[in-house]
mmCIF file of N, CA and C in Angstrom:
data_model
loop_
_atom_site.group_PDB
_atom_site.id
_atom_site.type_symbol
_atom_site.label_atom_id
_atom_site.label_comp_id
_atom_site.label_asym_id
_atom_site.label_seq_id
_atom_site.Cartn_x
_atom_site.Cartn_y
_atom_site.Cartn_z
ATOM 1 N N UNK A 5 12.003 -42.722 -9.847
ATOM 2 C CA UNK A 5 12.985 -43.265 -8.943
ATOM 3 C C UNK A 5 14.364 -43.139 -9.581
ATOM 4 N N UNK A 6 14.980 -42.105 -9.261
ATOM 5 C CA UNK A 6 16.641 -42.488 -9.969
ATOM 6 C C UNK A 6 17.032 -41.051 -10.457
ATOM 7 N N UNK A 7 15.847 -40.521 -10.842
ATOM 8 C CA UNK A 7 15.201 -39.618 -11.959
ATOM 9 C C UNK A 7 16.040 -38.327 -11.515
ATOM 10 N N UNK A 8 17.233 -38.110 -11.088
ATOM 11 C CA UNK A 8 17.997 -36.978 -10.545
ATOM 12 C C UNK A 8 18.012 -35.825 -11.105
ATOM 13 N N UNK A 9 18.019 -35.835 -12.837
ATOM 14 C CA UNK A 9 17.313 -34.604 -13.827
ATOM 15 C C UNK A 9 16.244 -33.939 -13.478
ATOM 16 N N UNK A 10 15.249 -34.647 -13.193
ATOM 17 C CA UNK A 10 14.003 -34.228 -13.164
ATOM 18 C C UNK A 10 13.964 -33.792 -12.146
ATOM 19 N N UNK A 11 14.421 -34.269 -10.737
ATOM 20 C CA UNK A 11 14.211 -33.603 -9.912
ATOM 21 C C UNK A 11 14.853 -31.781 -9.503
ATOM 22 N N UNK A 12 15.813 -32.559 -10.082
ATOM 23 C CA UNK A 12 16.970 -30.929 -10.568
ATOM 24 C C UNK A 12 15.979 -29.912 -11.128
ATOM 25 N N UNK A 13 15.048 -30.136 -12.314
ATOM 26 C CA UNK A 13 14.518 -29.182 -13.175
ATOM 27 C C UNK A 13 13.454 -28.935 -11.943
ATOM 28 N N UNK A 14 12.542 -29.984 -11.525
ATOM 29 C CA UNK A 14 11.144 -29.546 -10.618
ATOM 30 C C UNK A 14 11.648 -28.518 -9.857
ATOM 31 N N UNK A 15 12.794 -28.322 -9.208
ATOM 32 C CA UNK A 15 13.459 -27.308 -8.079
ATOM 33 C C UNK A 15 14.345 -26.643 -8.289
ATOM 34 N N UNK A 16 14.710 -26.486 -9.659
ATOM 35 C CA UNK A 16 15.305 -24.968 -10.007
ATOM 36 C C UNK A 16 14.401 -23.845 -9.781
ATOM 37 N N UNK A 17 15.380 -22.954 -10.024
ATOM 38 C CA UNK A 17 14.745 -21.297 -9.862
ATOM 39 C C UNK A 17 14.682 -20.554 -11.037
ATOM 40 N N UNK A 18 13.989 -19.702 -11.008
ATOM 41 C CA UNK A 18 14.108 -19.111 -12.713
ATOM 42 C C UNK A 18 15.661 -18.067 -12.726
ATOM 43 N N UNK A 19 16.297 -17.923 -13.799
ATOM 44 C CA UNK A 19 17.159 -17.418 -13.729
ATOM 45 C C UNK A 19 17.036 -15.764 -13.584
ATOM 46 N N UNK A 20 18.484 -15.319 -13.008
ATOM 47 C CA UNK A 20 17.986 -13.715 -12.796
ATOM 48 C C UNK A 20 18.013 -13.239 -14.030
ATOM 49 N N UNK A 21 17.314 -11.468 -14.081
ATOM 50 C CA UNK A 21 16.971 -10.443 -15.180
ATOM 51 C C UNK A 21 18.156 -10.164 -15.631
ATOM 52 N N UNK A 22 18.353 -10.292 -17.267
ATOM 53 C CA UNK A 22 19.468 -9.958 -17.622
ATOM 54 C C UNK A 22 19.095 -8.696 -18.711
ATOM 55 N N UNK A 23 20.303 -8.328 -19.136
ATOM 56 C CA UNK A 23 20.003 -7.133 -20.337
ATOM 57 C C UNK A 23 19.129 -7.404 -21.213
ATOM 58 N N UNK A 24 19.308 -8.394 -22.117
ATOM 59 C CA UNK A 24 18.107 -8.680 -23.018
ATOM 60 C C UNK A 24 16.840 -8.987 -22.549
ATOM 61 N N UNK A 25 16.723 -9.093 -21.599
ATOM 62 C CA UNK A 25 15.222 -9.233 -20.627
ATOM 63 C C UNK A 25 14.850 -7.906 -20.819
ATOM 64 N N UNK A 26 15.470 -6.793 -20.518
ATOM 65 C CA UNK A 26 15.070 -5.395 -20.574
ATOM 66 C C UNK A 26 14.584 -5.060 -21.611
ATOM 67 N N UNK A 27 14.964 -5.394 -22.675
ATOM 68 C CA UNK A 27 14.495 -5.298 -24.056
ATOM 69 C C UNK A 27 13.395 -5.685 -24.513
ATOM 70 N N UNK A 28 12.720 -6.912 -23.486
ATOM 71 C CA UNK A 28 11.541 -7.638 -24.006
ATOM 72 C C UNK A 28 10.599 -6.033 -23.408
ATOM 73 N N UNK A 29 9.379 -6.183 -23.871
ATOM 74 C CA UNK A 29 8.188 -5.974 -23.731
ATOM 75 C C UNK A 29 7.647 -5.836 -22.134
ATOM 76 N N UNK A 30 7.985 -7.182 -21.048
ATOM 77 C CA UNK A 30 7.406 -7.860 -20.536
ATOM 78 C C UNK A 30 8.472 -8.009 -19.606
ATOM 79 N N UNK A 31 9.650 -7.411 -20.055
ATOM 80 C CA UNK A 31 10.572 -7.581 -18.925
ATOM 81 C C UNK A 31 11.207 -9.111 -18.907
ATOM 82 N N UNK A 32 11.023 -9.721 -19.902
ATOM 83 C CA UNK A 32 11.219 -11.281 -19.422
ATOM 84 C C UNK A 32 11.263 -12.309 -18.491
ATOM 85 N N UNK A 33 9.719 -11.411 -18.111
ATOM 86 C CA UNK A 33 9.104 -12.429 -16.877
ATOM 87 C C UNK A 33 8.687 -13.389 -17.494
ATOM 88 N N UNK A 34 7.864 -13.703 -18.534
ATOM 89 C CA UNK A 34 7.151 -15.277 -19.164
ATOM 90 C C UNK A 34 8.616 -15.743 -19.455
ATOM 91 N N UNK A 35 9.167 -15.454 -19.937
ATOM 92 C CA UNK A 35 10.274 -15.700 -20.561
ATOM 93 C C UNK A 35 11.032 -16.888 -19.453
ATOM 94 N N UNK A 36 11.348 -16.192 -17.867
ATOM 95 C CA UNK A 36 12.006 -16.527 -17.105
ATOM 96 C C UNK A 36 11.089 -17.493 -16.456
ATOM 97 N N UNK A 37 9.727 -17.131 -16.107
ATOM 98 C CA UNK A 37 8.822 -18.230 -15.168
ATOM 99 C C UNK A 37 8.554 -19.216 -16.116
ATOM 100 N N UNK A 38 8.733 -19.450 -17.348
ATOM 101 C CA UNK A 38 8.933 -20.922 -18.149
ATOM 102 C C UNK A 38 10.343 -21.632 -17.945
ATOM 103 N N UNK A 39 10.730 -20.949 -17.288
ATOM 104 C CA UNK A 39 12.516 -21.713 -17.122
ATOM 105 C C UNK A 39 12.383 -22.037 -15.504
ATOM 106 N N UNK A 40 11.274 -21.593 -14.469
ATOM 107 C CA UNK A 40 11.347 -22.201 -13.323
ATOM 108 C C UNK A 40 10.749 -23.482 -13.237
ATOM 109 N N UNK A 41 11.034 -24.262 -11.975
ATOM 110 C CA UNK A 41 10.560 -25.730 -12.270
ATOM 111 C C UNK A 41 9.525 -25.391 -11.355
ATOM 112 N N UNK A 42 8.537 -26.591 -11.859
ATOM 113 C CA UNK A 42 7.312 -26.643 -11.233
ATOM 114 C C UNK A 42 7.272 -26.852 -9.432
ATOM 115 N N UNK A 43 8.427 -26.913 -8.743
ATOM 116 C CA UNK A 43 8.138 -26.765 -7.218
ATOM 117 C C UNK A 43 8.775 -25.615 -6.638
ATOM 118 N N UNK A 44 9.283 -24.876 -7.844
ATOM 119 C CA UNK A 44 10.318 -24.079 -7.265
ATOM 120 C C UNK A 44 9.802 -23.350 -5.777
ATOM 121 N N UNK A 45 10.887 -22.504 -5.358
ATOM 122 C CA UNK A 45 10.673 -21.119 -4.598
ATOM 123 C C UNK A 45 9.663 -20.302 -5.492
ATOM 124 N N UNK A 46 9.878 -19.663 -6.465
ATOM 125 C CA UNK A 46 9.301 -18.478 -6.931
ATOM 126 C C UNK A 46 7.966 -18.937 -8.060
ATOM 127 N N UNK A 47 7.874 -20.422 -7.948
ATOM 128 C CA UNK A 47 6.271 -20.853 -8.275
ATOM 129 C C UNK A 47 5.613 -20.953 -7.459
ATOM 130 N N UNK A 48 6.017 -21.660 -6.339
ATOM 131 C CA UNK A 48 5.238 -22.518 -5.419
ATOM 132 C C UNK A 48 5.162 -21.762 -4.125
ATOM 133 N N UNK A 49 6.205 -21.960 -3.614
ATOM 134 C CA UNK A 49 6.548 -21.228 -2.188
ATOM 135 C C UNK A 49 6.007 -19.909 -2.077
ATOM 136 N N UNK A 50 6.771 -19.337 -3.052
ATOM 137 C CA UNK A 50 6.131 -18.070 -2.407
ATOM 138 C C UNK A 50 4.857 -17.808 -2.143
ATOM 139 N N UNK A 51 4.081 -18.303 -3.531
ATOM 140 C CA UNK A 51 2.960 -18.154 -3.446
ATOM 141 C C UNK A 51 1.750 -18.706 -1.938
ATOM 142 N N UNK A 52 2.550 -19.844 -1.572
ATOM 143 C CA UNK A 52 2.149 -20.318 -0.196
ATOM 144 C C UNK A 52 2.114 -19.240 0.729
ATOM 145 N N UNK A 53 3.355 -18.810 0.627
ATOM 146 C CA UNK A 53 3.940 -17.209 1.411
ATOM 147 C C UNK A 53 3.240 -16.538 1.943
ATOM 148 N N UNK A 54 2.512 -16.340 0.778
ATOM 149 C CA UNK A 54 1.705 -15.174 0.168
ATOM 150 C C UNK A 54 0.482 -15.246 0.865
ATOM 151 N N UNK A 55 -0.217 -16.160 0.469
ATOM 152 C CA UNK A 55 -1.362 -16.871 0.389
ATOM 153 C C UNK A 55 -1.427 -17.124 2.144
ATOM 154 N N UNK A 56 -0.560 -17.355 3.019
ATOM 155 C CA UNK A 56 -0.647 -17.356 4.329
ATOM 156 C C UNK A 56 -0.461 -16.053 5.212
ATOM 157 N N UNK A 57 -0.094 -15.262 4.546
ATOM 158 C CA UNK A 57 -0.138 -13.945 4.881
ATOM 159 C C UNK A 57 -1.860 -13.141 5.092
ATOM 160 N N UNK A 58 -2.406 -14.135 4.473
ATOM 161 C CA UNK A 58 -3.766 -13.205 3.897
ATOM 162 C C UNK A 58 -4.983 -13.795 5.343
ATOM 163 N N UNK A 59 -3.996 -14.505 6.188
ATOM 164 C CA UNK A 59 -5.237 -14.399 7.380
ATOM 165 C C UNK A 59 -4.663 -13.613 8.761
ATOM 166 N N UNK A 60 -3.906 -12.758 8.291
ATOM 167 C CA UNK A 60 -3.777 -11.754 9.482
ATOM 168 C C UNK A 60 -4.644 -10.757 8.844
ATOM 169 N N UNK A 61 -4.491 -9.368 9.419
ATOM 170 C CA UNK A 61 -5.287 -8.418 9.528
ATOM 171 C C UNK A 61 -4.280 -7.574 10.199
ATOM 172 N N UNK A 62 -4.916 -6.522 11.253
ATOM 173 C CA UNK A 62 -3.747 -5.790 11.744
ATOM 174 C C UNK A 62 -2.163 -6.285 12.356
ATOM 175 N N UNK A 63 -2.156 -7.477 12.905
ATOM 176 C CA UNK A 63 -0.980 -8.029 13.427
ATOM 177 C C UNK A 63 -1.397 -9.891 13.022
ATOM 178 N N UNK A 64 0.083 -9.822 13.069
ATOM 179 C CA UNK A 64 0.210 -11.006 12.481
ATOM 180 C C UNK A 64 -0.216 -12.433 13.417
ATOM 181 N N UNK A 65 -1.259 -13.606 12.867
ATOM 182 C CA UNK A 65 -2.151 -14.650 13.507
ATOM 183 C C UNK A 65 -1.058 -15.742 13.689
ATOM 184 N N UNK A 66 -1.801 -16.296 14.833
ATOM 185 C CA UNK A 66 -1.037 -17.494 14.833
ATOM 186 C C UNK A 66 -0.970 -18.657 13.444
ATOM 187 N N UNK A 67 -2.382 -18.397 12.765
ATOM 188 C CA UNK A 67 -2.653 -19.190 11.825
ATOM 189 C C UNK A 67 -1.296 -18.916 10.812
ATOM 190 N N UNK A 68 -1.150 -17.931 10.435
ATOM 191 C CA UNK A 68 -0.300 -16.955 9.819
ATOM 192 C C UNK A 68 1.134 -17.658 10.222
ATOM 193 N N UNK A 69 1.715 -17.308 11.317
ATOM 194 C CA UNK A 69 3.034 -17.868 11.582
ATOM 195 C C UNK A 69 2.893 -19.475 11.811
ATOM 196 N N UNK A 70 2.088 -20.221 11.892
ATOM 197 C CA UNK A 70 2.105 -21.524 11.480
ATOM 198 C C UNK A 70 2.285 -21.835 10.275
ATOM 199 N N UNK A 71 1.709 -21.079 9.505
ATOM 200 C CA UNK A 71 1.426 -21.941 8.107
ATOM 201 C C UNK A 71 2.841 -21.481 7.211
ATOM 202 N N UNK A 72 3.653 -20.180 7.508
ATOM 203 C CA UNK A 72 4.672 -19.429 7.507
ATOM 204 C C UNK A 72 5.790 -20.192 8.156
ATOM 205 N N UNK A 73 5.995 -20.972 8.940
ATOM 206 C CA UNK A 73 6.790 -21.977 9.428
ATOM 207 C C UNK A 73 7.037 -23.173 8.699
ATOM 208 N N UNK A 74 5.693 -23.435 8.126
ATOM 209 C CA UNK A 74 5.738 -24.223 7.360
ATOM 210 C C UNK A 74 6.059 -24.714 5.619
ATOM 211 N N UNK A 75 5.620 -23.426 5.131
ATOM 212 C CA UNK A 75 6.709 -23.059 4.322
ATOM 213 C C UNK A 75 8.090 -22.538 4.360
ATOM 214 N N UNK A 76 8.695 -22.263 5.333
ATOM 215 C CA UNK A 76 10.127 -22.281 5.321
ATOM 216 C C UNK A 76 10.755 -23.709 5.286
ATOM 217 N N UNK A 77 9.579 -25.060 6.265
ATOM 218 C CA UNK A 77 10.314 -25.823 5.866
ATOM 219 C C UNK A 77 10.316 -26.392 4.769
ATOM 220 N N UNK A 78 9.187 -26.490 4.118
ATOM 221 C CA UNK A 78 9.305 -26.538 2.404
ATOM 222 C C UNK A 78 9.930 -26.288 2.113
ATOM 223 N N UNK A 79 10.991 -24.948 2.182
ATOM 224 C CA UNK A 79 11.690 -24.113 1.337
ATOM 225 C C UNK A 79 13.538 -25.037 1.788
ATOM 226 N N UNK A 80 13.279 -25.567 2.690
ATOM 227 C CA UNK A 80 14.472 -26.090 3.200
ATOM 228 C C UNK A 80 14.673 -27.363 2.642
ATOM 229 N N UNK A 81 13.547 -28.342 2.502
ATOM 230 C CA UNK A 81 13.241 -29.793 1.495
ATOM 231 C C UNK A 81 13.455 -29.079 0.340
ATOM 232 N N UNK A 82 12.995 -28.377 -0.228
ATOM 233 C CA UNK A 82 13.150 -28.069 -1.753
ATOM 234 C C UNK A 82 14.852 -27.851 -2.286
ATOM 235 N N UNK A 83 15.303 -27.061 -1.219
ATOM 236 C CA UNK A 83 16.572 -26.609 -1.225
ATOM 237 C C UNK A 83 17.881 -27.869 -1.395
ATOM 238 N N UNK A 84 17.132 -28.445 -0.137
ATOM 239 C CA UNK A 84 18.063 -30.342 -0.219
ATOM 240 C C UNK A 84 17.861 -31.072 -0.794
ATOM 241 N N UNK A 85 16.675 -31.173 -1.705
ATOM 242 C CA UNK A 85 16.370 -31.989 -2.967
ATOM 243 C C UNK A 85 17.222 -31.762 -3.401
ATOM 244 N N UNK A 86 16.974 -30.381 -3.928
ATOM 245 C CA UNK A 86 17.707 -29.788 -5.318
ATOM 246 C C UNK A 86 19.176 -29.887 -5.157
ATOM 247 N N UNK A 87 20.166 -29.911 -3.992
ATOM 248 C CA UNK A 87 21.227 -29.581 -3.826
ATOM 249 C C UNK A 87 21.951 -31.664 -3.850
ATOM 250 N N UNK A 88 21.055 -32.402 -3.419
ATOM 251 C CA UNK A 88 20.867 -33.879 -3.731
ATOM 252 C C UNK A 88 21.085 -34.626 -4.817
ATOM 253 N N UNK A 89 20.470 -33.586 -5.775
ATOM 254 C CA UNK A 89 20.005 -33.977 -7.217
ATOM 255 C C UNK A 89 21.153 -33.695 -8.103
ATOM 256 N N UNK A 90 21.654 -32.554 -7.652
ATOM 257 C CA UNK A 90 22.657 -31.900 -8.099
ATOM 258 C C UNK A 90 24.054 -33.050 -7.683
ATOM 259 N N UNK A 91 24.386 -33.286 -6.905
ATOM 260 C CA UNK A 91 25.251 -34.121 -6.068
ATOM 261 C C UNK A 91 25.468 -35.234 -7.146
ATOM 262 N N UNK A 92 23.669 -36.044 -6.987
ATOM 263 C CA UNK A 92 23.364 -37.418 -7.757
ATOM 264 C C UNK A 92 24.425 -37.409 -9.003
ATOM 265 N N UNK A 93 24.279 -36.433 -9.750
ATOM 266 C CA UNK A 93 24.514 -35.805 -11.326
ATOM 267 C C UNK A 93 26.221 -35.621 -11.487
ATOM 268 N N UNK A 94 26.843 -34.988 -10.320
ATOM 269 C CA UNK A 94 28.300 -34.923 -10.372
ATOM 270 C C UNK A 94 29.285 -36.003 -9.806
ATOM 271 N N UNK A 95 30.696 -35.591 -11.094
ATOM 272 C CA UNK A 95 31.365 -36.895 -10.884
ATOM 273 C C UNK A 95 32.416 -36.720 -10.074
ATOM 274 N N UNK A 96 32.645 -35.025 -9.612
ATOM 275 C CA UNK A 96 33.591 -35.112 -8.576
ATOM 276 C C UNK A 96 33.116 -34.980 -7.116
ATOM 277 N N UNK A 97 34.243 -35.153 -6.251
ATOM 278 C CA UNK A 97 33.786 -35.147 -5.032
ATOM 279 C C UNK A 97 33.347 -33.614 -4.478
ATOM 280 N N UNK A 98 32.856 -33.998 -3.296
ATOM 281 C CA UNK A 98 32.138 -32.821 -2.557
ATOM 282 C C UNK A 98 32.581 -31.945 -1.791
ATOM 283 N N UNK A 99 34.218 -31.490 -2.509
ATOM 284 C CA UNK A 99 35.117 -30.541 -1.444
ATOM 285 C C UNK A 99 36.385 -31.356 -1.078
ATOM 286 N N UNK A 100 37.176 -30.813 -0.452
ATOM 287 C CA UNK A 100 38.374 -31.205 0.148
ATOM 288 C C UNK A 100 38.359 -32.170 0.832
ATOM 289 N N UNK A 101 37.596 -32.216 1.951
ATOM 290 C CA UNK A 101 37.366 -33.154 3.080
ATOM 291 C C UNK A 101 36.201 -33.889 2.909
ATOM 292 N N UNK A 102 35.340 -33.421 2.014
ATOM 293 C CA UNK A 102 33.577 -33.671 2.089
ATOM 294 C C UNK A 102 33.981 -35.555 1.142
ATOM 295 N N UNK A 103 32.923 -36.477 2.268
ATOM 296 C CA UNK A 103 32.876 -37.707 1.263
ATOM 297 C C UNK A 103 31.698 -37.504 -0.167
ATOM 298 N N UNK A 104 31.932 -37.963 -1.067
ATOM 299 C CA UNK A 104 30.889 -37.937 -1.352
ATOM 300 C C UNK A 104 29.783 -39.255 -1.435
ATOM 301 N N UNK A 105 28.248 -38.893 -1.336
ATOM 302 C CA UNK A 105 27.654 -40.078 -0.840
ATOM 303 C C UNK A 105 27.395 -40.812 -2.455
ATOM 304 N N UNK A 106 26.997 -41.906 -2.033
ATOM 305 C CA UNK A 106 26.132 -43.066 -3.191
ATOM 306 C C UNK A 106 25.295 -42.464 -3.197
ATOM 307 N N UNK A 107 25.027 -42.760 -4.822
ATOM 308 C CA UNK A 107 23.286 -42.986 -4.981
ATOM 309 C C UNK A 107 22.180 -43.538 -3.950
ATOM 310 N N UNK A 108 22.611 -44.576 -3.612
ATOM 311 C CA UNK A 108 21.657 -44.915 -2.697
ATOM 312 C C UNK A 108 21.172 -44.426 -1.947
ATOM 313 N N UNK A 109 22.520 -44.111 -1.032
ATOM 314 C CA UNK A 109 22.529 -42.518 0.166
ATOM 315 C C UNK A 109 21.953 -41.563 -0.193
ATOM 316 N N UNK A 110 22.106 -40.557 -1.208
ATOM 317 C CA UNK A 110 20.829 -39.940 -1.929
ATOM 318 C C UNK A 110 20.135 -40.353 -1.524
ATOM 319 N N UNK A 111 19.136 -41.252 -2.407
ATOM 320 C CA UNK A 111 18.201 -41.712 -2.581
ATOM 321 C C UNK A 111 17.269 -42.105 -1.650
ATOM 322 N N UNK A 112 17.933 -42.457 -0.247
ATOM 323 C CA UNK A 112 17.582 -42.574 0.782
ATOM 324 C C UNK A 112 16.865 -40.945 1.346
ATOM 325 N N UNK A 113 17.989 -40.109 1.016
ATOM 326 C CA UNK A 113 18.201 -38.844 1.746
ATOM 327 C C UNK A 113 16.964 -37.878 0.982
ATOM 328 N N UNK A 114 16.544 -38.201 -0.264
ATOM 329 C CA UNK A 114 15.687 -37.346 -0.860
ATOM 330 C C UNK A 114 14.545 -38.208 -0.725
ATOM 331 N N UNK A 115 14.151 -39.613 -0.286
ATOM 332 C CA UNK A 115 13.017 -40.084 0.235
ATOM 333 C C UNK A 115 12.772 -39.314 1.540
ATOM 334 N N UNK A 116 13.617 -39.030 2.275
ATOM 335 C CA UNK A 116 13.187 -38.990 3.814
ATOM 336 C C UNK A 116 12.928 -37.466 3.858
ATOM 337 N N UNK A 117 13.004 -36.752 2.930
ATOM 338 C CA UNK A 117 12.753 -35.062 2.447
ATOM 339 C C UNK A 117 11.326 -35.485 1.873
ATOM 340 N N UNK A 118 11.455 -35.824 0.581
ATOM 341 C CA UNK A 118 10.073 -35.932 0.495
ATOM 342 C C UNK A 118 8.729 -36.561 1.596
ATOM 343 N N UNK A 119 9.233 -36.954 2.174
ATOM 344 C CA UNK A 119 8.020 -37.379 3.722
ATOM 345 C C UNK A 119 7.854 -36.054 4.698
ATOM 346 N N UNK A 120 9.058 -35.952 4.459
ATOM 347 C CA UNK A 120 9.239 -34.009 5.479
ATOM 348 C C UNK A 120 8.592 -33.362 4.420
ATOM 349 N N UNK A 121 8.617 -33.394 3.579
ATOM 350 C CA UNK A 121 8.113 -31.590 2.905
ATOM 351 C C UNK A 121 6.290 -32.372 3.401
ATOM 352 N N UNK A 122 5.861 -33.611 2.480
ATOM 353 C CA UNK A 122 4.557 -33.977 2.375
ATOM 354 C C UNK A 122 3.880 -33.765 3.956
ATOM 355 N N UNK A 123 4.609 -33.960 4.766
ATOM 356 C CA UNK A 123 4.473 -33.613 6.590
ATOM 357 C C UNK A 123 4.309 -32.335 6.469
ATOM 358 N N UNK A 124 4.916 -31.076 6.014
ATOM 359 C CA UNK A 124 4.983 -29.837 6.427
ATOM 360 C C UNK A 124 3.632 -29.723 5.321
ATOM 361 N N UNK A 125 3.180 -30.182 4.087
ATOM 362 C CA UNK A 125 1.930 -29.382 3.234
ATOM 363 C C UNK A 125 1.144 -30.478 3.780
ATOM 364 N N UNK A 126 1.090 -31.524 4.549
ATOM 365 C CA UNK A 126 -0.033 -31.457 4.922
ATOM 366 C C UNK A 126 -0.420 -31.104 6.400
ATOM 367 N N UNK A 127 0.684 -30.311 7.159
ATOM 368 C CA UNK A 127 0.441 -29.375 8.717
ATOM 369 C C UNK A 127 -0.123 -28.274 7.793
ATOM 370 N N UNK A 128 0.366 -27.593 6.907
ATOM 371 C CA UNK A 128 0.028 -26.643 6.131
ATOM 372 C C UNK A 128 -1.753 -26.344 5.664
ATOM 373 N N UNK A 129 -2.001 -27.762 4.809
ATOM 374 C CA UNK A 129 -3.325 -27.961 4.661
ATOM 375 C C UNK A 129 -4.397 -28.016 5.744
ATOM 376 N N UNK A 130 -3.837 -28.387 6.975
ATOM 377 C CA UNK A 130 -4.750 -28.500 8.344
ATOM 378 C C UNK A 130 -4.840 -27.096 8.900
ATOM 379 N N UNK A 131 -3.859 -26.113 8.338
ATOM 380 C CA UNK A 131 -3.795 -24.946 9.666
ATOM 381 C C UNK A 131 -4.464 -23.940 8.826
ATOM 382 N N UNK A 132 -4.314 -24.327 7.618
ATOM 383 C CA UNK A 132 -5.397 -23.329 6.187
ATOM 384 C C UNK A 132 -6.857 -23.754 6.257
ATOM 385 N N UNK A 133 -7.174 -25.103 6.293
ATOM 386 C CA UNK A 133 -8.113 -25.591 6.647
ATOM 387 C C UNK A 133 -9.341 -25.621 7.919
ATOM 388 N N UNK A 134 -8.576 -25.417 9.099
ATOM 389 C CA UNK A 134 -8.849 -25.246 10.268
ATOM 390 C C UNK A 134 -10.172 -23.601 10.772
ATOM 391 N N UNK A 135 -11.134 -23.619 10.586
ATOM 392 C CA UNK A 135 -11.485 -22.610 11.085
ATOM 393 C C UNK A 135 -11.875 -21.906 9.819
ATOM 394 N N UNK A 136 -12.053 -22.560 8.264
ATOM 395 C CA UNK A 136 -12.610 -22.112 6.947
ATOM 396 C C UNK A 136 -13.964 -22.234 7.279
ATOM 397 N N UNK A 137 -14.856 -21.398 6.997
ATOM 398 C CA UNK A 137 -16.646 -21.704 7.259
ATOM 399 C C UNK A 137 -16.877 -22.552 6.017
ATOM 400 N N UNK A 138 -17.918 -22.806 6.222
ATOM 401 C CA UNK A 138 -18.260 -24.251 5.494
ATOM 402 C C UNK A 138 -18.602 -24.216 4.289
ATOM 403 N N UNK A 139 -19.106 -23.168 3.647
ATOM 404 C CA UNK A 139 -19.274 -22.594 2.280
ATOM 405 C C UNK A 139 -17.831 -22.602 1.119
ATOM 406 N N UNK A 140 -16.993 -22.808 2.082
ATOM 407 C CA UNK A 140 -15.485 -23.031 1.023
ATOM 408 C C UNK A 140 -15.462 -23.980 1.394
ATOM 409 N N UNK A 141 -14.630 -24.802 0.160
ATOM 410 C CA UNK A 141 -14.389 -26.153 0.032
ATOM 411 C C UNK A 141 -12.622 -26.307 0.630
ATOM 412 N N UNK A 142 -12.749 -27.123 1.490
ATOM 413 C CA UNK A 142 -10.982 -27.582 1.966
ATOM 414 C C UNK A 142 -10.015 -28.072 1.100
ATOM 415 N N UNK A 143 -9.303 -27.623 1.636
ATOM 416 C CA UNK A 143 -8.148 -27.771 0.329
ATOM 417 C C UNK A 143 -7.607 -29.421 0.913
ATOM 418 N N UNK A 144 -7.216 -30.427 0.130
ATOM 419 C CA UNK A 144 -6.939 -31.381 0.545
ATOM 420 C C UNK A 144 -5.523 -32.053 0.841
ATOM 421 N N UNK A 145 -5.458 -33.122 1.644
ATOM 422 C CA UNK A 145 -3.961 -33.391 2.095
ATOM 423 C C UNK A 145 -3.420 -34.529 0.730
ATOM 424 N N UNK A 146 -2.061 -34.465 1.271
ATOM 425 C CA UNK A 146 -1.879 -35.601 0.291
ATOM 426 C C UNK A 146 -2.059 -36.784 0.223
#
C-alpha cells in the first residue's frame, strides 16, 4: 500500500538494445529481461498475446479476439499504473495546466485499475477456459 517504487519496477519495460548489447554473446537479451518488471508488456502481456493467438487456425476465432481484447486492456491498466506510480514519485507538477493529484487520488486511481486489470484476467481466464476438454486442467481466476 503506498509502495509507488515497487509498483514502478513491477511495470517497467526492459530497456532498448544498445551497442554493448551487441557485443554480448546473447545479444543482451538475459541481460535486458532481468531489468523488466515482473508485469511488464514484454513478460507478461505479450506472452498472453501470444498464447491467445494459438486458438485460431485459418482465420482468426472469436475466442481469439476476446481474449486479445482483453489483453489490450491489461496493457492499458499496466500502462496507468505505471504512469501513476511514476506521478506518486515526482515533486513537480504535471505540465502547464495539468493539476497534480494527491497521493490519495493515486491511490484511489491505481486501486480502481487494479479491479479493472483483475476483471479483464479473470474475462481472460473464462474465455481460455471455456470449451478446454477435460483432460487439461483450467487455469484459475483470481
Amino acid at each position: 500500500k503506498g509502495d509507488w517504487k515497487a509498483i514502478e519496477l513491477a511495470t517497467q519495460e526492459p530497456p532498448k538494445k544498445s551497442k554493448s548489447d551487441r557485443a554480448l554473446a546473447d545479444g543482451g537479451i538475459a541481460r535486458r529481461a532481468a531489468m523488466a518488471g515482473g508485469f511488464s508488456d514484454a513478460r507478461v502481456l505479450a506472452a498472453m498475446d501470444l498464447f491467445a493467438s494459438t486458438f485460431s487456425e485459418s482465420s482468426i476465432s472469436a475466442k481469439t479476439k476476446g481474449m486479445k481484447a482483453e489483453v489490450e486492456t491489461l496493457r492499458t491498466v499496466v500502462k496507468s499504473m505505471q504512469a501513476a506510480a511514476v506521478a506518486a514519485q515526482s515533486e513537480g507538477g504535471g505540465g502547464l495546466f495539468a493539476k497534480k493529484q494527491s497521493k490519495s487520488e493515486l491511490a484511489k486511481e491505481i486501486q480502481s485499475l487494479y479491479v479493472k486489470g483483475g476483471n479483464a484476467y479473470n474475462q481472460y481466464c473464462y474465455l481460455l477456459n471455456d470449451g478446454l476438454p477435460i483432460s487439461l486442467k483450467k487455469v484459475p481466476f483470481l
